[in-house]
mmCIF file of C-alpha atoms in Angstrom:
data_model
loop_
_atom_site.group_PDB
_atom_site.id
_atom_site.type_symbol
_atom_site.label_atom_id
_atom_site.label_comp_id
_atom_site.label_asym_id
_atom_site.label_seq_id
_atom_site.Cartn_x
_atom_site.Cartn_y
_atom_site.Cartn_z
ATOM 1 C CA UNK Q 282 0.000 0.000 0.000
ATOM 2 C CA UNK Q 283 3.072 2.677 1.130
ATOM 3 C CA UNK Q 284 4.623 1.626 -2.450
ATOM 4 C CA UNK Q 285 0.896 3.260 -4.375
ATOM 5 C CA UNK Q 286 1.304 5.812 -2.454
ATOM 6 C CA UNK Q 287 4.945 6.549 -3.222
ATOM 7 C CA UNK Q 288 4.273 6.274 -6.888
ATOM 8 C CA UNK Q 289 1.339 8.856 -6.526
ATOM 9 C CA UNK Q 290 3.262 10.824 -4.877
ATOM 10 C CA UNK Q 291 6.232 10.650 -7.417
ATOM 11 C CA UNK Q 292 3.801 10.668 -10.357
ATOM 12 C CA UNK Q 293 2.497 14.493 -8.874
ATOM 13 C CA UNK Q 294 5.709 15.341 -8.085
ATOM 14 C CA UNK Q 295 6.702 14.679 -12.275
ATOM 15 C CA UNK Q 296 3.598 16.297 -13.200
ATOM 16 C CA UNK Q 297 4.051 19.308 -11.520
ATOM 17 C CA UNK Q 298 7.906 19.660 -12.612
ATOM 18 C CA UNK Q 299 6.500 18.954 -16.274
ATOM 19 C CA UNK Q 300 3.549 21.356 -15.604
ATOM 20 C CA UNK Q 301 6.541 23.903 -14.585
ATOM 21 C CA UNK Q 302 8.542 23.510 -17.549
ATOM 22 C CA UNK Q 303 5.810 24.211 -19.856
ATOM 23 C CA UNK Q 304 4.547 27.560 -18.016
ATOM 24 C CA UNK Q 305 8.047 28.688 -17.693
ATOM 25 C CA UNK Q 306 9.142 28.203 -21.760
ATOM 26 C CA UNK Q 307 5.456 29.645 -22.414
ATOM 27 C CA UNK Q 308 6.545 32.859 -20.296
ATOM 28 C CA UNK Q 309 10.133 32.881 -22.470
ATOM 29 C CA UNK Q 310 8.553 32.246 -25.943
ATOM 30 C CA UNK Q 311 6.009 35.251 -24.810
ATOM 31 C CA UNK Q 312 8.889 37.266 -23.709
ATOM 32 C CA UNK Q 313 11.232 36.873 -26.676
ATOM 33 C CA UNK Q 314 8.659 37.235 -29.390
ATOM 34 C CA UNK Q 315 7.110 40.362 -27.877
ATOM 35 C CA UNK Q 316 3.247 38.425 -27.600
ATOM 36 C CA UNK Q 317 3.131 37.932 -31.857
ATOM 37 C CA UNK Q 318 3.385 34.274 -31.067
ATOM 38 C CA UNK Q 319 0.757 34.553 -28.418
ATOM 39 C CA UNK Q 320 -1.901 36.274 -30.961
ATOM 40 C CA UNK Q 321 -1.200 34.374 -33.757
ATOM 41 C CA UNK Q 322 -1.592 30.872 -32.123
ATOM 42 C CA UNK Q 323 -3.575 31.247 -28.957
ATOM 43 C CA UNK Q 324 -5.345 34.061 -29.828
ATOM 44 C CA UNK Q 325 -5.973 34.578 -34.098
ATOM 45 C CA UNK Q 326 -7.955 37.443 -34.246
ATOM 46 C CA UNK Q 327 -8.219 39.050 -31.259
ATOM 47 C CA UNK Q 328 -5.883 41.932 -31.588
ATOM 48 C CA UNK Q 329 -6.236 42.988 -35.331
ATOM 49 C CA UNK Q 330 -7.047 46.547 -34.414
ATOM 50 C CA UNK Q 331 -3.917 47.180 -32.228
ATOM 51 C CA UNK Q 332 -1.745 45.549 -35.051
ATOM 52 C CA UNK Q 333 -2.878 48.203 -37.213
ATOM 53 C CA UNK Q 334 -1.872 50.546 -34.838
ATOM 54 C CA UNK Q 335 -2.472 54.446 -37.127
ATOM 55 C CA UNK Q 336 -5.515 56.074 -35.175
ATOM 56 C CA UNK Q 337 -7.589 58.359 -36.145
ATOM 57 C CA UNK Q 338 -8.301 60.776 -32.930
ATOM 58 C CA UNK Q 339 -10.089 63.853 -33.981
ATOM 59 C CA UNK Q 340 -11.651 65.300 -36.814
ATOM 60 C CA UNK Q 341 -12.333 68.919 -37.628
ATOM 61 C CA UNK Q 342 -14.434 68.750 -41.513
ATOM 62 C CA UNK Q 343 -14.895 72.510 -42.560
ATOM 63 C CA UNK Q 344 -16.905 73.348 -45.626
ATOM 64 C CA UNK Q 345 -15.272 76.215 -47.229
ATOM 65 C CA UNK Q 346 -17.942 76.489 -50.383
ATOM 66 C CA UNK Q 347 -20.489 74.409 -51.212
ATOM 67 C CA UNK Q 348 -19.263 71.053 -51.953
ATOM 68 C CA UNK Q 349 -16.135 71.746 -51.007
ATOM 69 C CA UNK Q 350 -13.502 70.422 -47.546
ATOM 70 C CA UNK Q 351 -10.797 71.078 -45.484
ATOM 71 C CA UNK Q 352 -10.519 68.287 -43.038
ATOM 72 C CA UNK Q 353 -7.458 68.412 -40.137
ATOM 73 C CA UNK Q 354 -7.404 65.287 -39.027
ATOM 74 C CA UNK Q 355 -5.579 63.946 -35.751
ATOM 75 C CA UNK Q 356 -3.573 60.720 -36.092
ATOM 76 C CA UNK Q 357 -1.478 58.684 -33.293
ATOM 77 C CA UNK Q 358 0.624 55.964 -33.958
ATOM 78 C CA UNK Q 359 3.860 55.397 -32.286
ATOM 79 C CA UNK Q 360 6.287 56.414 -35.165
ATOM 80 C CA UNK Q 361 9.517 54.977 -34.825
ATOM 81 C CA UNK Q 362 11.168 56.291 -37.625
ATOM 82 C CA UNK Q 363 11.151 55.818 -41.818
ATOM 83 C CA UNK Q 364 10.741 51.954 -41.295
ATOM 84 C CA UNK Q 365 7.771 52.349 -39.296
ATOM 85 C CA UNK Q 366 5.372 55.799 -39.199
ATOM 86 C CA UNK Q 367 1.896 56.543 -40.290
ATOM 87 C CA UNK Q 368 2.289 57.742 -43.841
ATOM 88 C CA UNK Q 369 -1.339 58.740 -44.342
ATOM 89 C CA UNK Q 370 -5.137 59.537 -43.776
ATOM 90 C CA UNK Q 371 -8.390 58.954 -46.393
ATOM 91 C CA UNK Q 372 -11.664 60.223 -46.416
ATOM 92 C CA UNK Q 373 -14.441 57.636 -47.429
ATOM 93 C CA UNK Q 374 -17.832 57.649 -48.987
ATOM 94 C CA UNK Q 375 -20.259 55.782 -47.555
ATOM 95 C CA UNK Q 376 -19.748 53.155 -50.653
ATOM 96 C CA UNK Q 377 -15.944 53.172 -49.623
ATOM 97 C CA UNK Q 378 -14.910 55.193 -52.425
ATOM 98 C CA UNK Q 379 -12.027 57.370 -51.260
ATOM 99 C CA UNK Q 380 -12.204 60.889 -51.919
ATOM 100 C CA UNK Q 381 -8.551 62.317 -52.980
ATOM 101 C CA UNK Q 382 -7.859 65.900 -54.567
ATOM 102 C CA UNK Q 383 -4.629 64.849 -55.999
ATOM 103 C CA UNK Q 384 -6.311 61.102 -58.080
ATOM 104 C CA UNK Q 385 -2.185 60.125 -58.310
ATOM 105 C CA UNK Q 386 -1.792 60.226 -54.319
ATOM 106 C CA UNK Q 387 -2.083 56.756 -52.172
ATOM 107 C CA UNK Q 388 -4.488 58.860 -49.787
ATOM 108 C CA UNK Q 389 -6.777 61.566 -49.392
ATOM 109 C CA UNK Q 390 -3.576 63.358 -47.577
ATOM 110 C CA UNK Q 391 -0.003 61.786 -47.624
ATOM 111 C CA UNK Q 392 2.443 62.227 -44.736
ATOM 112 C CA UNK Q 393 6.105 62.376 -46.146
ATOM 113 C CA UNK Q 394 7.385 61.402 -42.852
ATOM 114 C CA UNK Q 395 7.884 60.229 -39.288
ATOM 115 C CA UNK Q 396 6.372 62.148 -36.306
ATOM 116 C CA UNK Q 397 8.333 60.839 -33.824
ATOM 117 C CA UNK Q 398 8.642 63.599 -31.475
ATOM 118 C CA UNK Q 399 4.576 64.912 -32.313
ATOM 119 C CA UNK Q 400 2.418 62.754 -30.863
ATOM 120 C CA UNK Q 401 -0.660 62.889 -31.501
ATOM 121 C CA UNK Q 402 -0.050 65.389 -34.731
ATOM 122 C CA UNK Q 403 -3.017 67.003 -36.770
ATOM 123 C CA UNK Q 404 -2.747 67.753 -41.083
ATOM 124 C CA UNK Q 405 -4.790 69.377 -42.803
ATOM 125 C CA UNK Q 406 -5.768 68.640 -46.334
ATOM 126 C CA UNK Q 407 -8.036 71.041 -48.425
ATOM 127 C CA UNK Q 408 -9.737 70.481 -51.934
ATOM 128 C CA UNK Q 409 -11.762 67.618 -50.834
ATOM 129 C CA UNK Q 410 -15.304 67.471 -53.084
ATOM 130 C CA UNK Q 411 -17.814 65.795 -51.248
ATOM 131 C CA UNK Q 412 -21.127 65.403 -53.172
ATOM 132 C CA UNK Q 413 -24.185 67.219 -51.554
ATOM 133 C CA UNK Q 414 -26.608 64.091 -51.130
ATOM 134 C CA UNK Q 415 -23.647 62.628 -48.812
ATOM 135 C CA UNK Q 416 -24.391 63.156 -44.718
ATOM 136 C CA UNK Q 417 -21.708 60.766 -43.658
ATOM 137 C CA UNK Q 418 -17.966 60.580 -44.275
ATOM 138 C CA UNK Q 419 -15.380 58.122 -42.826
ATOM 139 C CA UNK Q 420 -11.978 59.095 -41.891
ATOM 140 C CA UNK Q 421 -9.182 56.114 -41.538
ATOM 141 C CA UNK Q 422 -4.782 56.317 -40.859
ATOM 142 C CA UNK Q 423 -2.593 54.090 -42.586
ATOM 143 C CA UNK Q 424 0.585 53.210 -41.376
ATOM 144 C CA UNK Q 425 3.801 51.633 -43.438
ATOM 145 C CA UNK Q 426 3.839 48.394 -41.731
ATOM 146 C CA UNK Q 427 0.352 47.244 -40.830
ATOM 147 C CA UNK Q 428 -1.489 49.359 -43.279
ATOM 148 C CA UNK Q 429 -5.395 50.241 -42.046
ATOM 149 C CA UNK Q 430 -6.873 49.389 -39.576
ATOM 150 C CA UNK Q 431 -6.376 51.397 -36.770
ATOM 151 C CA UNK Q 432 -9.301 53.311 -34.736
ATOM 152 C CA UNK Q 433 -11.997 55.145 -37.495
ATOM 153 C CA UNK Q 434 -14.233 58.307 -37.106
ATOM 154 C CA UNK Q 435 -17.242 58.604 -38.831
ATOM 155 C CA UNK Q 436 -18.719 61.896 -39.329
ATOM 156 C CA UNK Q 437 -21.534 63.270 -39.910
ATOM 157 C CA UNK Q 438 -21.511 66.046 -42.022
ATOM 158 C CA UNK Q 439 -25.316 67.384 -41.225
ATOM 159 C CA UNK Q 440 -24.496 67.397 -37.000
ATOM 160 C CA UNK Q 441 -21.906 70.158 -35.369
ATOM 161 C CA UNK Q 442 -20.311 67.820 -33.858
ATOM 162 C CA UNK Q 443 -19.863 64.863 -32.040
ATOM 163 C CA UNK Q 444 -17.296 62.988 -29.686
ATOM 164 C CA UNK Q 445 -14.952 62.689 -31.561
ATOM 165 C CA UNK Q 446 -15.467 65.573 -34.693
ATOM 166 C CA UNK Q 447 -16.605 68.874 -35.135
ATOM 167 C CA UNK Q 448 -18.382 70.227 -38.131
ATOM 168 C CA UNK Q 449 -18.332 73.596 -39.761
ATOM 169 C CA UNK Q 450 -20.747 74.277 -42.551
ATOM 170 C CA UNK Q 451 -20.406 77.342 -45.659
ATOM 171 C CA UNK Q 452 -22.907 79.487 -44.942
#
């Protein structure tokens, strides 16, 4: 009977060394890969939007004639340099057609480079034709690495403002 309960005893004893061993090359793996292993096996999924990681904060939309935008939007990402910044912002129909003054630019406004040291930084982009029937524009940052997908801010067009936008109309 003492020798079952030896062997129980040993048998925990192994499973909890085992158990151990596991947990503690988990916590490395986590560790070394900076948590990319974590969301891509344990968790697919779950952390898209902070992959993407250009977000859109604020949005002022000012009419300056009929028809016609200025938008200054406020992006934060954490730029760390020309192999990793937000690079630029779009404005979006509701259809998903992007609206860009310049048809040979990437975006509705390009940034040219890293804001490090500006965080969060507002641009402003003028010329942007919205047609009248439209109440409701989305604004979206890319960044170099993970492209779109960061934090969005719809706006609507026909309200002053909102939490997170402010609208000024041609009179």
């Amino acid at each position: 009977m003492k020798a079952k309960q030896i062997d129980k005893s040993t048998a925990r004893s192994s499973f909890v060394n085992i158990a151990l061993k596991i947990v503690l090359a988990l916590t490395a793996t986590l560790l070394l890969t900076g948590c990319a292993w974590l969301d891509r096996v344990l968790l697919p999924g779950a952390r898209e939007q902070n992959t993407a990681n250009a977000n859109v904060i604020y949005v002022r939309a000012i009419e300056n004639t009929p028809g016609t935008w200025t938008f200054h939007v406020t992006v934060q990402h954490p730029d760390t340099g020309w192999e990793d910044y937000a690079d630029g912002w779009d404005v979006l129909l509701p259809d998903g057609t992007v609206i860009k003054p310049d048809p040979t630019s990437p975006f509705t406004r390009l940034l040219l480079h890293p804001h490090e040291e500006e965080q969060p930084f507002t641009r402003s982009q003028g010329g942007i034709v919205i047609p009248a029937d439209v109440t409701t524009v989305r604004v979206r940052a890319h960044d170099l690495v993970a492209g779109f997908g960061g934090r969005e801010v719809v706006v609507d067009l026909t309200s002053a403002s909102g939490d997170d936008y402010e609208v000024t109309r041609a009179s």
